């Protein structure tokens, strides 16, 4: 058996791949910034959710299910939420509840496990206020015109994560210039609310009633559920600056620690058909809409075909290729009888690929190899193959030959559908063993009952995929 390697992760903080060593192997702790719930999540938002779900699964495999705490928050207080609720004429609560529910349904269809804890910002206002009070007391924050601001120059090594100097940051960032800021880089911890906006009494009663800034939400929720210093913090690459830089500043200055999280992981960005996704370009794709056309596993597969740090170009062609692979795998799964038992273990090669900075493309290559072994009837390969796919989060219980899908919808007679499926599988097996006479006999038998088989070659692998339809 191959030697088990350690988990290597690319750490944005140090800009290299490092061996992952948890602070406490009995409780491995990870925080990932979750969605702001004001609208359907788009396919870009799905990327960190799926990527860190794979990491969560891997950590559970390595350290045990009870020894991993994964926190992914819900941001339910935000200006975009206020604006949308007003637009729709509904309460903020109604909007955030509806959107969070939709988000859960969408990502469940993508095979994403629920995190251990899913804190909501509005349920952690007291923790945010306490953190802000701590920052004021230690000279890292100040009150100005009803706001509380973080005093960026009070932190000598601010900017370590994004590796930029203050001058570079000020030049590159669209920082809000407000007259009450001591330094243009200072950012909001607390801001006053206008009538109608959500509002809480201010930290220590020293500013105006209002609401927290976005960055402090994550610092407070991560601190409460994972402690002052924890293992992994994740999110999309766009969050490195300013969001994560500011989370680090707040948490470190409030807790007096050298780091907030020890490993910072960031997924690359997702583009659509070569362009940045945006509402104005009309290429804005929600998970909800995608799922109307594609099975969740196809979407997940298409996402994991690319390494998480690379940009993804999300295309229809890519989805079609992913679907073709999963259709083919569905056929193999049917042929081997969907042989997944509860105790089947994933393949070591798949796990080792993931341990190398979540190399999902390599893990998928390994699934292809295992599928090939299944086709040549290698003993035990089917179980390992399906267990490996399930380990990657695929819903293998639903992997079936495409003959069961689209075409069958039109066939009202379930016995006929079943009979055709079984004959198609027998014909496939006959062809496999080069018994073309038998294969043709089955085809003719079906043709005699008005069922036409269609063989297409998958361009990627040269594999034959058989679908069928009723002759009209
Ligand atoms: P937001 O709701 O905008 O804060 O985003 C939630 C998560 O989705 C964050 O981790 C973002 O970095 C991530 N994200 C947003 N857009 C994309 C995109 N186009 N590609 C990859 N990740 C994205
Ligand atoms: Zn965050």
Coordinates of C-alpha atoms and ligand atoms in Angstrom, one line a residue:
X1 CA 0.0 0.0 0.0
X2 CA 1.2 3.5 -0.8
X3 CA 2.6 5.4 2.1
X4 CA 0.1 7.9 3.6
X5 CA 1.3 11.5 3.2
X6 CA 0.4 14.5 5.2
X7 CA -2.1 17.0 4.2
X8 CA -0.5 19.9 2.3
X9 CA -2.3 23.2 1.9
X10 CA -1.4 26.3 0.0
X11 CA -1.4 29.1 2.6
X12 CA -2.1 32.6 1.3
X13 CA -0.5 34.0 4.5
X14 CA 2.9 32.5 3.7
X15 CA 2.4 32.1 -0.1
X16 CA 3.5 28.5 -0.1
X17 CA 2.2 24.9 0.3
X18 CA 2.6 23.9 3.9
X19 CA 2.1 20.7 5.8
X20 CA -1.2 21.0 7.7
X21 CA -0.7 20.4 11.5
X22 CA -3.8 21.2 13.5
X23 CA -3.5 23.0 16.9
X24 CA -5.6 20.2 18.4
X25 CA -6.2 17.0 16.4
X26 CA -9.2 16.3 18.7
X27 CA -10.8 19.4 17.4
X28 CA -9.7 20.6 14.0
X29 CA -11.3 24.0 13.4
X30 CA -12.3 25.7 10.1
X31 CA -14.2 28.9 9.3
X32 CA -15.5 29.9 5.9
X33 CA -17.2 33.1 5.0
X34 CA -20.8 32.3 4.0
X35 CA -23.4 34.0 1.9
X36 CA -25.0 37.4 2.4
X37 CA -28.7 36.3 2.1
X38 CA -30.5 38.8 -0.1
X39 CA -30.9 36.9 -3.4
X40 CA -30.4 33.5 -5.0
X41 CA -26.7 32.4 -4.7
X42 CA -24.9 32.4 -8.0
X43 CA -22.6 29.7 -9.3
X44 CA -19.5 31.8 -8.2
X45 CA -20.9 31.7 -4.6
X46 CA -21.2 27.9 -5.0
X47 CA -17.5 27.5 -5.5
X48 CA -16.2 28.1 -2.0
X49 CA -19.2 26.2 -0.6
X50 CA -18.3 23.1 -2.7
X51 CA -14.5 23.5 -2.4
X52 CA -14.5 23.7 1.4
X53 CA -17.1 20.9 1.6
X54 CA -14.4 18.7 0.0
X55 CA -11.9 19.9 2.6
X56 CA -14.4 19.3 5.4
X57 CA -14.9 15.7 4.1
X58 CA -11.2 15.1 3.9
X59 CA -10.6 16.5 7.4
X60 CA -13.4 14.3 8.8
X61 CA -11.8 11.3 7.0
X62 CA -8.3 12.1 8.5
X63 CA -9.3 13.2 12.0
X64 CA -12.7 11.5 12.6
X65 CA -16.1 13.0 12.1
X66 CA -16.4 14.1 15.7
X67 CA -13.1 15.9 15.6
X68 CA -13.7 18.6 13.0
X69 CA -15.7 21.8 13.6
X70 CA -16.6 23.6 10.5
X71 CA -18.3 27.0 10.8
X72 CA -19.8 28.7 7.8
X73 CA -21.8 31.8 8.7
X74 CA -24.9 33.5 7.3
X75 CA -24.6 37.2 6.9
X76 CA -28.1 38.4 7.6
X77 CA -27.4 42.1 8.3
X78 CA -26.1 44.1 5.4
X79 CA -27.0 47.2 3.3
X80 CA -27.9 45.0 0.3
X81 CA -30.4 43.2 2.4
X82 CA -32.0 46.4 3.7
X83 CA -32.3 47.7 0.1
X84 CA -33.8 44.5 -1.3
X85 CA -36.3 44.1 1.5
X86 CA -37.5 47.7 1.0
X87 CA -37.7 47.1 -2.8
X88 CA -39.9 44.0 -2.3
X89 CA -41.9 45.6 0.5
X90 CA -41.2 42.7 2.9
X91 CA -39.5 42.6 6.3
X92 CA -35.8 41.9 6.5
X93 CA -36.4 38.8 8.4
X94 CA -38.8 37.5 5.8
X95 CA -36.2 38.1 3.1
X96 CA -33.3 36.6 4.9
X97 CA -35.3 33.5 6.0
X98 CA -36.5 32.9 2.5
X99 CA -33.1 33.4 0.9
X100 CA -31.3 31.2 3.5
X101 CA -33.8 28.4 2.9
X102 CA -33.2 28.6 -0.8
X103 CA -29.5 28.6 -0.3
X104 CA -29.7 25.4 1.7
X105 CA -31.9 23.7 -0.9
X106 CA -29.5 24.7 -3.7
X107 CA -26.3 23.6 -2.0
X108 CA -27.9 20.3 -0.8
X109 CA -28.5 19.5 -4.4
X110 CA -24.8 20.0 -5.0
X111 CA -24.0 17.4 -2.4
X112 CA -22.7 19.8 0.2
X113 CA -22.8 18.6 3.8
X114 CA -24.2 21.0 6.5
X115 CA -21.4 22.7 8.4
X116 CA -21.1 21.8 12.1
X117 CA -22.3 25.3 13.1
X118 CA -24.0 27.9 10.9
X119 CA -24.1 31.1 12.9
X120 CA -26.2 34.0 11.9
X121 CA -24.8 37.5 12.3
X122 CA -27.9 38.9 13.9
X123 CA -27.6 36.3 16.6
X124 CA -24.1 37.5 17.5
X125 CA -24.5 41.2 17.9
X126 CA -23.5 41.1 21.6
X127 CA -20.2 39.3 20.7
X128 CA -19.5 41.9 18.0
X129 CA -20.1 44.7 20.5
X130 CA -17.8 43.1 23.0
X131 CA -15.1 42.8 20.4
X132 CA -15.5 46.4 19.5
X133 CA -15.3 47.5 23.1
X134 CA -12.1 45.5 23.5
X135 CA -10.6 47.3 20.4
X136 CA -11.6 50.7 21.8
X137 CA -10.1 49.8 25.2
X138 CA -6.8 48.7 23.7
X139 CA -6.5 51.8 21.5
X140 CA -7.2 50.1 18.2
X141 CA -10.5 51.7 17.6
X142 CA -12.1 55.1 18.0
X143 CA -15.5 56.8 17.9
X144 CA -16.2 59.4 15.3
X145 CA -19.6 60.9 14.4
X146 CA -21.6 58.1 15.8
X147 CA -19.4 55.4 14.1
X148 CA -16.7 53.2 15.5
X149 CA -13.7 52.9 13.3
X150 CA -10.7 50.6 13.3
X151 CA -7.5 52.5 13.6
X152 CA -5.4 50.8 10.9
X153 CA -2.0 52.6 11.6
X154 CA -2.3 51.3 15.2
X155 CA -1.4 47.8 13.9
X156 CA 2.2 47.7 12.7
X157 CA 1.9 44.7 10.4
X158 CA -1.5 45.3 8.9
X159 CA -1.5 44.0 5.3
X160 CA 0.4 40.8 5.8
X161 CA -2.2 38.5 4.2
X162 CA -2.5 40.5 1.0
X163 CA 1.2 41.4 1.2
X164 CA 0.8 45.0 0.3
X165 CA 2.0 48.1 2.0
X166 CA -0.5 50.7 3.3
X167 CA 0.4 53.0 0.5
X168 CA -0.2 50.4 -2.1
X169 CA -3.5 49.4 -0.5
X170 CA -4.7 53.0 -0.3
X171 CA -3.8 53.6 -3.9
X172 CA -5.4 50.3 -5.2
X173 CA -8.5 50.0 -3.0
X174 CA -11.7 51.9 -3.4
X175 CA -11.6 52.9 0.2
X176 CA -14.4 55.0 1.3
X177 CA -13.1 58.5 2.1
X178 CA -15.1 59.9 4.9
X179 CA -14.2 63.1 6.7
X180 CA -14.5 61.5 10.1
X181 CA -11.8 58.9 9.4
X182 CA -8.3 59.6 10.9
X183 CA -6.7 57.6 8.1
X184 CA -8.3 56.7 4.8
X185 CA -7.6 53.0 5.4
X186 CA -9.5 53.0 8.7
X187 CA -12.6 50.9 8.4
X188 CA -16.0 50.7 10.0
X189 CA -16.7 48.5 13.0
X190 CA -20.0 50.1 13.8
X191 CA -22.2 52.5 11.9
X192 CA -25.4 54.5 12.8
X193 CA -28.7 53.3 11.4
X194 CA -31.2 55.5 9.7
X195 CA -34.9 55.1 10.7
X196 CA -36.2 51.8 9.3
X197 CA -32.8 50.1 9.2
X198 CA -32.0 47.4 11.7
X199 CA -30.5 48.9 14.8
X200 CA -29.0 47.9 18.1
X201 CA -27.7 50.0 21.1
X202 CA -24.0 50.8 20.4
X203 CA -21.0 49.1 22.0
X204 CA -20.6 50.5 25.5
X205 CA -23.3 53.1 24.6
X206 CA -20.5 55.4 23.2
X207 CA -21.5 55.6 19.6
X208 CA -25.0 56.0 18.0
X209 CA -27.5 53.1 17.9
X210 CA -26.8 51.2 14.7
X211 CA -25.4 48.0 13.2
X212 CA -22.1 46.3 12.9
X213 CA -19.8 46.5 9.9
X214 CA -19.3 43.3 7.7
X215 CA -15.8 42.5 8.8
X216 CA -16.5 42.4 12.5
X217 CA -19.3 39.9 12.0
X218 CA -16.9 37.2 10.9
X219 CA -14.3 38.0 13.6
X220 CA -17.0 37.7 16.3
X221 CA -18.6 34.5 15.0
X222 CA -15.2 32.8 14.3
X223 CA -14.0 33.8 17.8
X224 CA -17.1 32.6 19.6
X225 CA -17.3 29.2 17.9
X226 CA -13.6 28.4 17.2
X227 CA -11.6 30.4 19.7
X228 CA -9.0 33.2 19.5
X229 CA -6.7 31.2 17.2
X230 CA -8.0 28.4 15.0
X231 CA -6.7 26.3 12.1
X232 CA -8.2 27.1 8.7
X233 CA -10.0 30.2 7.3
X234 CA -11.4 30.1 3.8
X235 CA -13.2 32.1 1.2
X236 CA -13.0 33.3 -2.3
X237 CA -9.8 35.1 -3.5
X238 CA -11.8 38.4 -3.7
X239 CA -12.1 38.4 0.1
X240 CA -8.3 38.5 0.8
X241 CA -8.5 42.3 0.8
X242 CA -10.1 44.0 2.5
X243 CA -12.4 41.5 4.2
X244 CA -9.9 39.0 5.5
X245 CA -7.2 41.5 6.1
X246 CA -9.7 43.4 8.3
X247 CA -10.9 40.2 10.1
X248 CA -7.3 39.5 11.0
X249 CA -6.7 43.0 12.2
X250 CA -9.8 43.0 14.5
X251 CA -9.3 39.5 15.9
X252 CA -5.5 39.8 16.5
X253 CA -5.7 43.2 18.1
X254 CA -8.7 42.3 20.3
X255 CA -7.2 39.0 21.4
X256 CA -3.5 40.0 21.4
X257 CA -2.5 37.0 19.2
X258 CA 0.0 36.7 16.4
X259 CA -2.4 35.1 14.0
X260 CA -6.2 34.7 13.7
X261 CA -6.2 31.5 11.7
X262 CA -3.0 29.6 10.8
X263 CA -3.9 28.5 7.3
X264 CA -5.7 30.9 4.9
X265 CA -7.2 29.2 1.9
X266 CA -8.7 31.0 -1.1
X267 CA -10.5 29.6 -4.1
X268 CA -10.0 31.2 -7.5
X269 CA -12.7 33.1 -9.4
X270 CA -15.3 31.7 -11.7
X271 CA -16.1 33.3 -15.0
X272 CA -18.9 32.5 -17.4
X273 CA -18.1 31.7 -21.1
X274 CA -14.8 33.8 -20.8
X275 CA -16.4 36.8 -19.2
X276 CA -16.8 38.2 -15.7
X277 CA -20.3 37.2 -14.5
X278 CA -22.5 40.2 -14.1
X279 CA -26.2 41.1 -14.2
X280 CA -25.6 43.8 -16.8
X281 CA -23.9 41.3 -19.2
X282 CA -26.8 38.9 -18.8
X283 CA -24.5 36.0 -18.0
X284 CA -25.5 35.8 -14.3
X285 CA -26.2 32.2 -13.4
X286 CA -27.9 31.2 -10.2
X287 CA -27.5 27.7 -8.7
X288 CA -31.3 27.6 -8.7
X289 CA -31.5 28.1 -12.5
X290 CA -28.7 25.7 -13.2
X291 CA -30.4 22.9 -11.3
X292 CA -33.5 23.2 -13.5
X293 CA -31.4 22.0 -16.4
X294 CA -28.5 19.9 -14.9
X295 CA -28.4 17.3 -12.1
X296 CA -26.6 18.6 -9.0
X297 CA -23.8 16.0 -9.5
X298 CA -23.1 17.4 -13.0
X299 CA -22.7 20.9 -11.5
X300 CA -20.5 19.6 -8.7
X301 CA -18.4 17.5 -11.0
X302 CA -17.9 20.4 -13.4
X303 CA -16.8 22.5 -10.5
X304 CA -14.3 20.0 -9.1
X305 CA -12.7 19.3 -12.5
X306 CA -10.7 22.4 -12.0
X307 CA -8.2 22.8 -9.1
X308 CA -9.7 25.2 -6.5
X309 CA -7.0 27.8 -6.9
X310 CA -7.3 28.1 -10.6
X311 CA -9.8 30.3 -12.2
X312 CA -12.8 28.4 -13.8
X313 CA -14.4 29.3 -17.0
X314 CA -17.9 28.0 -16.6
X315 CA -19.3 27.0 -19.9
X316 CA -22.2 25.0 -21.4
X317 CA -19.6 22.9 -23.2
X318 CA -18.0 22.0 -19.9
X319 CA -21.4 21.1 -18.4
X320 CA -22.1 18.9 -21.4
X321 CA -18.8 17.1 -21.0
X322 CA -19.4 16.6 -17.3
X323 CA -22.8 15.2 -18.0
X324 CA -21.4 12.8 -20.6
X325 CA -18.9 11.5 -18.1
X326 CA -21.6 11.0 -15.4
X327 CA -24.0 9.3 -17.9
X328 CA -21.2 6.9 -18.7
X329 CA -20.5 6.3 -15.1
X330 CA -24.2 5.8 -14.5
X331 CA -24.2 3.0 -17.0
X332 CA -21.2 1.3 -15.3
X333 CA -22.8 1.8 -12.0
X334 CA -26.0 0.0 -13.3
X335 CA -23.9 -2.8 -14.7
X336 CA -22.0 -3.4 -11.5
X337 CA -25.3 -3.1 -9.6
X338 CA -24.6 0.1 -7.8
X339 CA -22.4 -2.0 -5.5
X340 CA -21.9 0.6 -2.7
X341 CA -22.1 -0.9 0.7
X342 CA -22.0 1.2 3.9
X343 CA -18.5 0.1 4.9
X344 CA -16.8 0.4 1.5
X345 CA -13.7 2.6 1.8
X346 CA -12.6 5.2 -0.7
X347 CA -9.5 4.6 -2.8
X348 CA -6.2 5.6 -1.2
X349 CA -5.2 7.3 -4.5
X350 CA -8.2 9.6 -4.3
X351 CA -7.5 10.5 -0.8
X352 CA -3.8 11.2 -1.5
X353 CA -4.8 13.4 -4.4
X354 CA -6.9 15.5 -2.1
X355 CA -4.2 15.6 0.5
X356 CA -2.0 17.4 -2.1
X357 CA -3.7 20.8 -1.7
X358 CA -7.1 19.4 -2.7
X359 CA -6.1 18.2 -6.1
X360 CA -9.6 17.3 -7.2
X361 CA -8.7 17.0 -11.0
X362 CA -6.2 14.3 -10.0
X363 CA -8.8 12.6 -7.8
X364 CA -11.2 12.6 -10.8
X365 CA -8.5 11.1 -13.0
X366 CA -8.3 8.3 -10.4
X367 CA -12.0 7.8 -10.6
X368 CA -11.7 7.4 -14.3
X369 CA -9.0 4.7 -13.8
X370 CA -11.2 2.9 -11.2
X371 CA -14.2 3.1 -13.6
X372 CA -12.0 1.5 -16.3
X373 CA -11.2 -1.3 -13.8
X374 CA -14.9 -1.8 -13.2
X375 CA -15.5 -2.2 -16.9
X376 CA -13.0 -5.0 -17.1
X377 CA -14.8 -6.6 -14.1
X378 CA -11.9 -6.3 -11.6
X379 CA -13.0 -7.7 -8.3
X380 CA -13.8 -5.2 -5.7
X381 CA -13.1 -2.2 -8.0
X382 CA -16.8 -1.3 -8.2
X383 CA -17.2 -0.8 -4.4
X384 CA -14.0 1.2 -4.2
X385 CA -14.9 3.3 -7.2
X386 CA -18.4 4.2 -5.9
X387 CA -17.1 4.7 -2.3
X388 CA -14.5 7.2 -3.7
X389 CA -17.1 9.1 -5.7
X390 CA -19.4 9.2 -2.6
X391 CA -16.4 10.4 -0.6
X392 CA -16.0 13.3 -3.1
X393 CA -19.6 14.2 -2.3
X394 CA -21.4 12.6 -5.3
X395 CA -24.8 11.1 -4.9
X396 CA -23.8 7.7 -6.4
X397 CA -27.1 6.1 -5.4
X398 CA -28.6 8.1 -8.2
X399 CA -26.1 7.2 -10.8
X400 CA -27.9 5.4 -13.5
X401 CA -27.6 4.7 -17.1
X402 CA -29.0 7.6 -19.2
X403 CA -31.5 5.1 -20.7
X404 CA -33.3 5.6 -17.5
X405 CA -33.5 9.4 -17.8
X406 CA -34.9 11.7 -20.5
X407 CA -36.3 9.1 -22.9
X408 CA -38.0 7.1 -20.2
X409 CA -40.0 10.0 -19.1
X410 CA -42.2 9.6 -22.1
X411 CA -42.7 5.9 -21.6
X412 CA -45.6 5.4 -19.3
X413 CA -45.2 1.6 -19.0
X414 CA -42.6 0.9 -16.2
X415 CA -42.3 -2.7 -17.2
X416 CA -41.3 -1.8 -20.7
X417 CA -38.8 0.7 -19.4
X418 CA -37.3 -1.9 -17.1
X419 CA -37.2 -4.5 -19.8
X420 CA -35.4 -2.2 -22.2
X421 CA -32.9 -1.1 -19.7
X422 CA -32.0 -4.7 -18.9
X423 CA -31.7 -5.6 -22.6
X424 CA -29.5 -2.6 -23.2
X425 CA -27.3 -3.6 -20.4
X426 CA -27.1 -7.2 -21.7
X427 CA -26.3 -5.9 -25.2
X428 CA -23.5 -3.7 -23.7
X429 CA -22.1 -6.8 -21.9
X430 CA -22.3 -8.8 -25.1
X431 CA -20.4 -6.2 -27.0
X432 CA -17.8 -6.0 -24.3
X433 CA -17.1 -9.7 -24.6
X434 CA -17.1 -9.2 -28.4
X435 CA -20.2 -11.3 -28.9
X436 CA -21.5 -9.0 -31.6
X437 CA -23.9 -11.6 -32.9
X438 CA -25.8 -11.6 -29.5
X439 CA -25.5 -7.8 -29.4
X440 CA -27.1 -7.4 -32.8
X441 CA -29.8 -10.0 -31.9
X442 CA -30.8 -7.9 -28.9
X443 CA -30.9 -4.8 -31.0
X444 CA -33.1 -6.5 -33.6
X445 CA -35.4 -7.8 -30.9
X446 CA -35.9 -4.3 -29.5
X447 CA -36.3 -2.9 -33.0
X448 CA -39.1 -5.4 -33.6
X449 CA -41.0 -3.9 -30.7
X450 CA -40.5 -0.3 -32.0
X451 CA -37.5 0.6 -29.8
X452 CA -34.6 2.2 -31.6
X453 CA -31.1 2.1 -30.0
X454 CA -28.7 4.9 -30.5
X455 CA -25.0 4.4 -29.9
X456 CA -22.8 7.5 -29.6
X457 CA -19.2 7.7 -29.0
X458 CA -18.0 9.9 -26.2
X459 CA -15.3 12.1 -27.8
X460 CA -13.2 12.3 -24.6
X461 CA -12.8 8.6 -24.0
X462 CA -14.0 6.7 -27.1
X463 CA -16.6 5.0 -24.9
X464 CA -19.9 4.0 -26.5
X465 CA -23.0 5.4 -24.8
X466 CA -26.4 3.8 -25.7
X467 CA -29.6 5.7 -25.5
X468 CA -33.0 4.6 -26.9
X469 CA -36.3 6.0 -28.0
X470 CA -39.6 4.8 -29.3
X471 CA -39.8 4.8 -33.1
X472 CA -42.5 7.2 -34.2
Ligands
LIG1 P1 -20.5 37.2 -1.2 O1 -21.9 36.8 -1.0 O2 -20.3 38.1 -2.4 O3 -19.8 37.7 0.0 O4 -19.7 35.9 -1.7 C1 -19.8 34.7 -0.9 C2 -18.6 33.8 -1.3 O5 -18.6 33.6 -2.7 C3 -17.2 34.5 -1.0 O6 -16.4 33.5 -0.5 C4 -16.8 35.0 -2.4 O7 -15.4 35.0 -2.4 C5 -17.3 33.9 -3.3 N1 -17.5 34.3 -4.7 C6 -18.2 35.4 -5.1 N2 -18.2 35.5 -6.5 C7 -17.3 34.5 -6.9 C8 -16.9 34.1 -8.2 N3 -17.3 34.6 -9.3 N4 -16.0 33.0 -8.2 C9 -15.6 32.4 -7.1 N5 -16.0 32.7 -5.9 C10 -16.9 33.8 -5.8
LIG2 ZN1 -15.8 36.7 6.6

